[in-house]
């Protein structure tokens, strides 16, 4: 009769053969092998004592014994050095803002020479419209001299002098900038000289 260890080894071997079929990608798709590569732990006897004594098995038993666990939390007193929360303005006198503003106004009044506030000597007038001098500081200046008469639109004005136009030019200047336009520069244009591409060969003959 086969033992319990042999049954478990056969079961692991069968699962290993079907690893690429049911439990993952076959080696043919992963690395291009036609057969599944063997594993190191194939046909090894199962050790229950070693599995129970592993570190992973100890984690399933719950919280273990700790000598000095770390403190956690941001809204509790356990993470601070002192047991009570210390305020920044501890044991300071209360300051009333209304009393403080009243004191500032009293100190500002003591700087005044007279108790009455500043008042202008007279209310400045407002202008009555465009071109009005009412409300300005300076006096009104005359718009024209008394010796000059008012212009009248009914009087005939002398005709404006028309300047003479430019005389007719019998030979206008030549147009052009000199680049690509012949006979527009001061000197004569250079003469054309033929330069064949095979002049050296023709001279050698």
PDB file of N, CA and C in Angstrom, residues 116-153:
ATOM      1  N   UNK A 116     -10.624 120.718  17.473  1.00  0.00           N
ATOM      2  CA  UNK A 116     -11.495 120.660  16.302  1.00  0.00           C
ATOM      3  C   UNK A 116     -10.729 120.097  15.111  1.00  0.00           C
ATOM      4  N   UNK A 117     -11.363 119.346  14.275  1.00  0.00           N
ATOM      5  CA  UNK A 117     -10.670 118.814  13.092  1.00  0.00           C
ATOM      6  C   UNK A 117     -10.412 119.907  12.070  1.00  0.00           C
ATOM      7  N   UNK A 118      -9.600 119.595  11.071  1.00  0.00           N
ATOM      8  CA  UNK A 118      -9.264 120.576  10.043  1.00  0.00           C
ATOM      9  C   UNK A 118     -10.477 120.855   9.169  1.00  0.00           C
ATOM     10  N   UNK A 119     -10.712 122.158   8.931  1.00  0.00           N
ATOM     11  CA  UNK A 119     -11.808 122.589   8.068  1.00  0.00           C
ATOM     12  C   UNK A 119     -11.261 123.568   7.044  1.00  0.00           C
ATOM     13  N   UNK A 120     -11.657 123.487   5.803  1.00  0.00           N
ATOM     14  CA  UNK A 120     -11.189 124.456   4.797  1.00  0.00           C
ATOM     15  C   UNK A 120     -11.786 125.830   5.038  1.00  0.00           C
ATOM     16  N   UNK A 121     -11.095 126.871   4.579  1.00  0.00           N
ATOM     17  CA  UNK A 121     -11.575 128.248   4.776  1.00  0.00           C
ATOM     18  C   UNK A 121     -12.864 128.519   4.022  1.00  0.00           C
ATOM     19  N   UNK A 122     -12.991 127.980   2.848  1.00  0.00           N
ATOM     20  CA  UNK A 122     -14.205 128.155   2.067  1.00  0.00           C
ATOM     21  C   UNK A 122     -14.392 126.944   1.171  1.00  0.00           C
ATOM     22  N   UNK A 123     -15.629 126.662   0.902  1.00  0.00           N
ATOM     23  CA  UNK A 123     -15.918 125.513   0.052  1.00  0.00           C
ATOM     24  C   UNK A 123     -15.527 125.846  -1.380  1.00  0.00           C
ATOM     25  N   UNK A 124     -14.719 125.063  -2.025  1.00  0.00           N
ATOM     26  CA  UNK A 124     -14.333 125.386  -3.412  1.00  0.00           C
ATOM     27  C   UNK A 124     -15.541 125.296  -4.341  1.00  0.00           C
ATOM     28  N   UNK A 125     -15.705 126.288  -5.219  1.00  0.00           N
ATOM     29  CA  UNK A 125     -16.845 126.234  -6.145  1.00  0.00           C
ATOM     30  C   UNK A 125     -16.625 125.202  -7.233  1.00  0.00           C
ATOM     31  N   UNK A 126     -17.702 124.776  -7.820  1.00  0.00           N
ATOM     32  CA  UNK A 126     -17.662 123.793  -8.891  1.00  0.00           C
ATOM     33  C   UNK A 126     -17.828 124.479 -10.237  1.00  0.00           C
ATOM     34  N   UNK A 127     -17.179 124.008 -11.273  1.00  0.00           N
ATOM     35  CA  UNK A 127     -17.350 124.632 -12.595  1.00  0.00           C
ATOM     36  C   UNK A 127     -18.768 124.435 -13.113  1.00  0.00           C
ATOM     37  N   UNK A 128     -19.223 125.441 -13.863  1.00  0.00           N
ATOM     38  CA  UNK A 128     -20.595 125.406 -14.372  1.00  0.00           C
ATOM     39  C   UNK A 128     -20.700 124.796 -15.762  1.00  0.00           C
ATOM     40  N   UNK A 129     -19.595 124.507 -16.419  1.00  0.00           N
ATOM     41  CA  UNK A 129     -19.653 123.918 -17.744  1.00  0.00           C
ATOM     42  C   UNK A 129     -18.306 123.963 -18.421  1.00  0.00           C
ATOM     43  N   UNK A 130     -18.261 123.555 -19.685  1.00  0.00           N
ATOM     44  CA  UNK A 130     -17.018 123.559 -20.440  1.00  0.00           C
ATOM     45  C   UNK A 130     -16.585 124.994 -20.737  1.00  0.00           C
ATOM     46  N   UNK A 131     -15.315 125.297 -20.517  1.00  0.00           N
ATOM     47  CA  UNK A 131     -14.790 126.632 -20.763  1.00  0.00           C
ATOM     48  C   UNK A 131     -15.075 127.624 -19.670  1.00  0.00           C
ATOM     49  N   UNK A 132     -15.694 127.216 -18.578  1.00  0.00           N
ATOM     50  CA  UNK A 132     -16.008 128.133 -17.486  1.00  0.00           C
ATOM     51  C   UNK A 132     -14.805 128.292 -16.582  1.00  0.00           C
ATOM     52  N   UNK A 133     -14.595 129.523 -16.069  1.00  0.00           N
ATOM     53  CA  UNK A 133     -13.494 129.798 -15.144  1.00  0.00           C
ATOM     54  C   UNK A 133     -13.980 129.797 -13.711  1.00  0.00           C
ATOM     55  N   UNK A 134     -15.238 129.523 -13.498  1.00  0.00           N
ATOM     56  CA  UNK A 134     -15.790 129.516 -12.149  1.00  0.00           C
ATOM     57  C   UNK A 134     -15.286 128.284 -11.411  1.00  0.00           C
ATOM     58  N   UNK A 135     -14.535 128.505 -10.359  1.00  0.00           N
ATOM     59  CA  UNK A 135     -13.957 127.416  -9.606  1.00  0.00           C
ATOM     60  C   UNK A 135     -12.481 127.234  -9.842  1.00  0.00           C
ATOM     61  N   UNK A 136     -11.877 128.023 -10.722  1.00  0.00           N
ATOM     62  CA  UNK A 136     -10.442 127.925 -10.979  1.00  0.00           C
ATOM     63  C   UNK A 136      -9.673 128.863 -10.062  1.00  0.00           C
ATOM     64  N   UNK A 137      -8.370 128.698 -10.001  1.00  0.00           N
ATOM     65  CA  UNK A 137      -7.540 129.516  -9.110  1.00  0.00           C
ATOM     66  C   UNK A 137      -7.105 130.793  -9.801  1.00  0.00           C
ATOM     67  N   UNK A 138      -6.687 130.721 -11.056  1.00  0.00           N
ATOM     68  CA  UNK A 138      -6.186 131.898 -11.755  1.00  0.00           C
ATOM     69  C   UNK A 138      -7.335 132.687 -12.370  1.00  0.00           C
ATOM     70  N   UNK A 139      -6.977 133.894 -12.843  1.00  0.00           N
ATOM     71  CA  UNK A 139      -7.972 134.759 -13.472  1.00  0.00           C
ATOM     72  C   UNK A 139      -8.176 134.369 -14.932  1.00  0.00           C
ATOM     73  N   UNK A 140      -9.185 134.972 -15.518  1.00  0.00           N
ATOM     74  CA  UNK A 140      -9.469 134.693 -16.915  1.00  0.00           C
ATOM     75  C   UNK A 140      -8.543 135.505 -17.803  1.00  0.00           C
ATOM     76  N   UNK A 141      -7.918 134.839 -18.735  1.00  0.00           N
ATOM     77  CA  UNK A 141      -7.017 135.508 -19.661  1.00  0.00           C
ATOM     78  C   UNK A 141      -7.768 135.786 -20.960  1.00  0.00           C
ATOM     79  N   UNK A 142      -7.475 136.947 -21.572  1.00  0.00           N
ATOM     80  CA  UNK A 142      -8.199 137.279 -22.817  1.00  0.00           C
ATOM     81  C   UNK A 142      -7.833 136.320 -23.938  1.00  0.00           C
ATOM     82  N   UNK A 143      -8.823 136.031 -24.756  1.00  0.00           N
ATOM     83  CA  UNK A 143      -8.618 135.108 -25.860  1.00  0.00           C
ATOM     84  C   UNK A 143      -8.005 135.784 -27.078  1.00  0.00           C
ATOM     85  N   UNK A 144      -8.084 137.114 -27.160  1.00  0.00           N
ATOM     86  CA  UNK A 144      -7.544 137.834 -28.311  1.00  0.00           C
ATOM     87  C   UNK A 144      -7.155 139.226 -27.839  1.00  0.00           C
ATOM     88  N   UNK A 145      -6.395 139.922 -28.662  1.00  0.00           N
ATOM     89  CA  UNK A 145      -5.977 141.280 -28.353  1.00  0.00           C
ATOM     90  C   UNK A 145      -7.060 142.275 -28.781  1.00  0.00           C
ATOM     91  N   UNK A 146      -7.087 143.422 -28.057  1.00  0.00           N
ATOM     92  CA  UNK A 146      -8.098 144.429 -28.390  1.00  0.00           C
ATOM     93  C   UNK A 146      -7.819 145.092 -29.730  1.00  0.00           C
ATOM     94  N   UNK A 147      -6.536 145.140 -30.133  1.00  0.00           N
ATOM     95  CA  UNK A 147      -6.206 145.802 -31.397  1.00  0.00           C
ATOM     96  C   UNK A 147      -6.607 144.981 -32.619  1.00  0.00           C
ATOM     97  N   UNK A 148      -6.783 143.672 -32.441  1.00  0.00           N
ATOM     98  CA  UNK A 148      -7.135 142.828 -33.575  1.00  0.00           C
ATOM     99  C   UNK A 148      -8.648 142.767 -33.717  1.00  0.00           C
ATOM    100  N   UNK A 149      -9.162 143.002 -34.908  1.00  0.00           N
ATOM    101  CA  UNK A 149     -10.614 142.928 -35.101  1.00  0.00           C
ATOM    102  C   UNK A 149     -11.093 141.484 -35.195  1.00  0.00           C
ATOM    103  N   UNK A 150     -12.374 141.319 -34.977  1.00  0.00           N
ATOM    104  CA  UNK A 150     -12.954 139.989 -35.106  1.00  0.00           C
ATOM    105  C   UNK A 150     -12.999 139.586 -36.570  1.00  0.00           C
ATOM    106  N   UNK A 151     -12.693 138.406 -36.923  1.00  0.00           N
ATOM    107  CA  UNK A 151     -12.802 137.981 -38.328  1.00  0.00           C
ATOM    108  C   UNK A 151     -14.265 137.864 -38.733  1.00  0.00           C
ATOM    109  N   UNK A 152     -14.545 138.324 -39.912  1.00  0.00           N
ATOM    110  CA  UNK A 152     -15.907 138.283 -40.439  1.00  0.00           C
ATOM    111  C   UNK A 152     -15.950 137.317 -41.605  1.00  0.00           C
ATOM    112  N   UNK A 153     -16.933 136.462 -41.609  1.00  0.00           N
ATOM    113  CA  UNK A 153     -17.061 135.482 -42.692  1.00  0.00           C
ATOM    114  C   UNK A 153     -17.638 136.115 -43.961  1.00  0.00           C
TER     115      UNK A 153
END
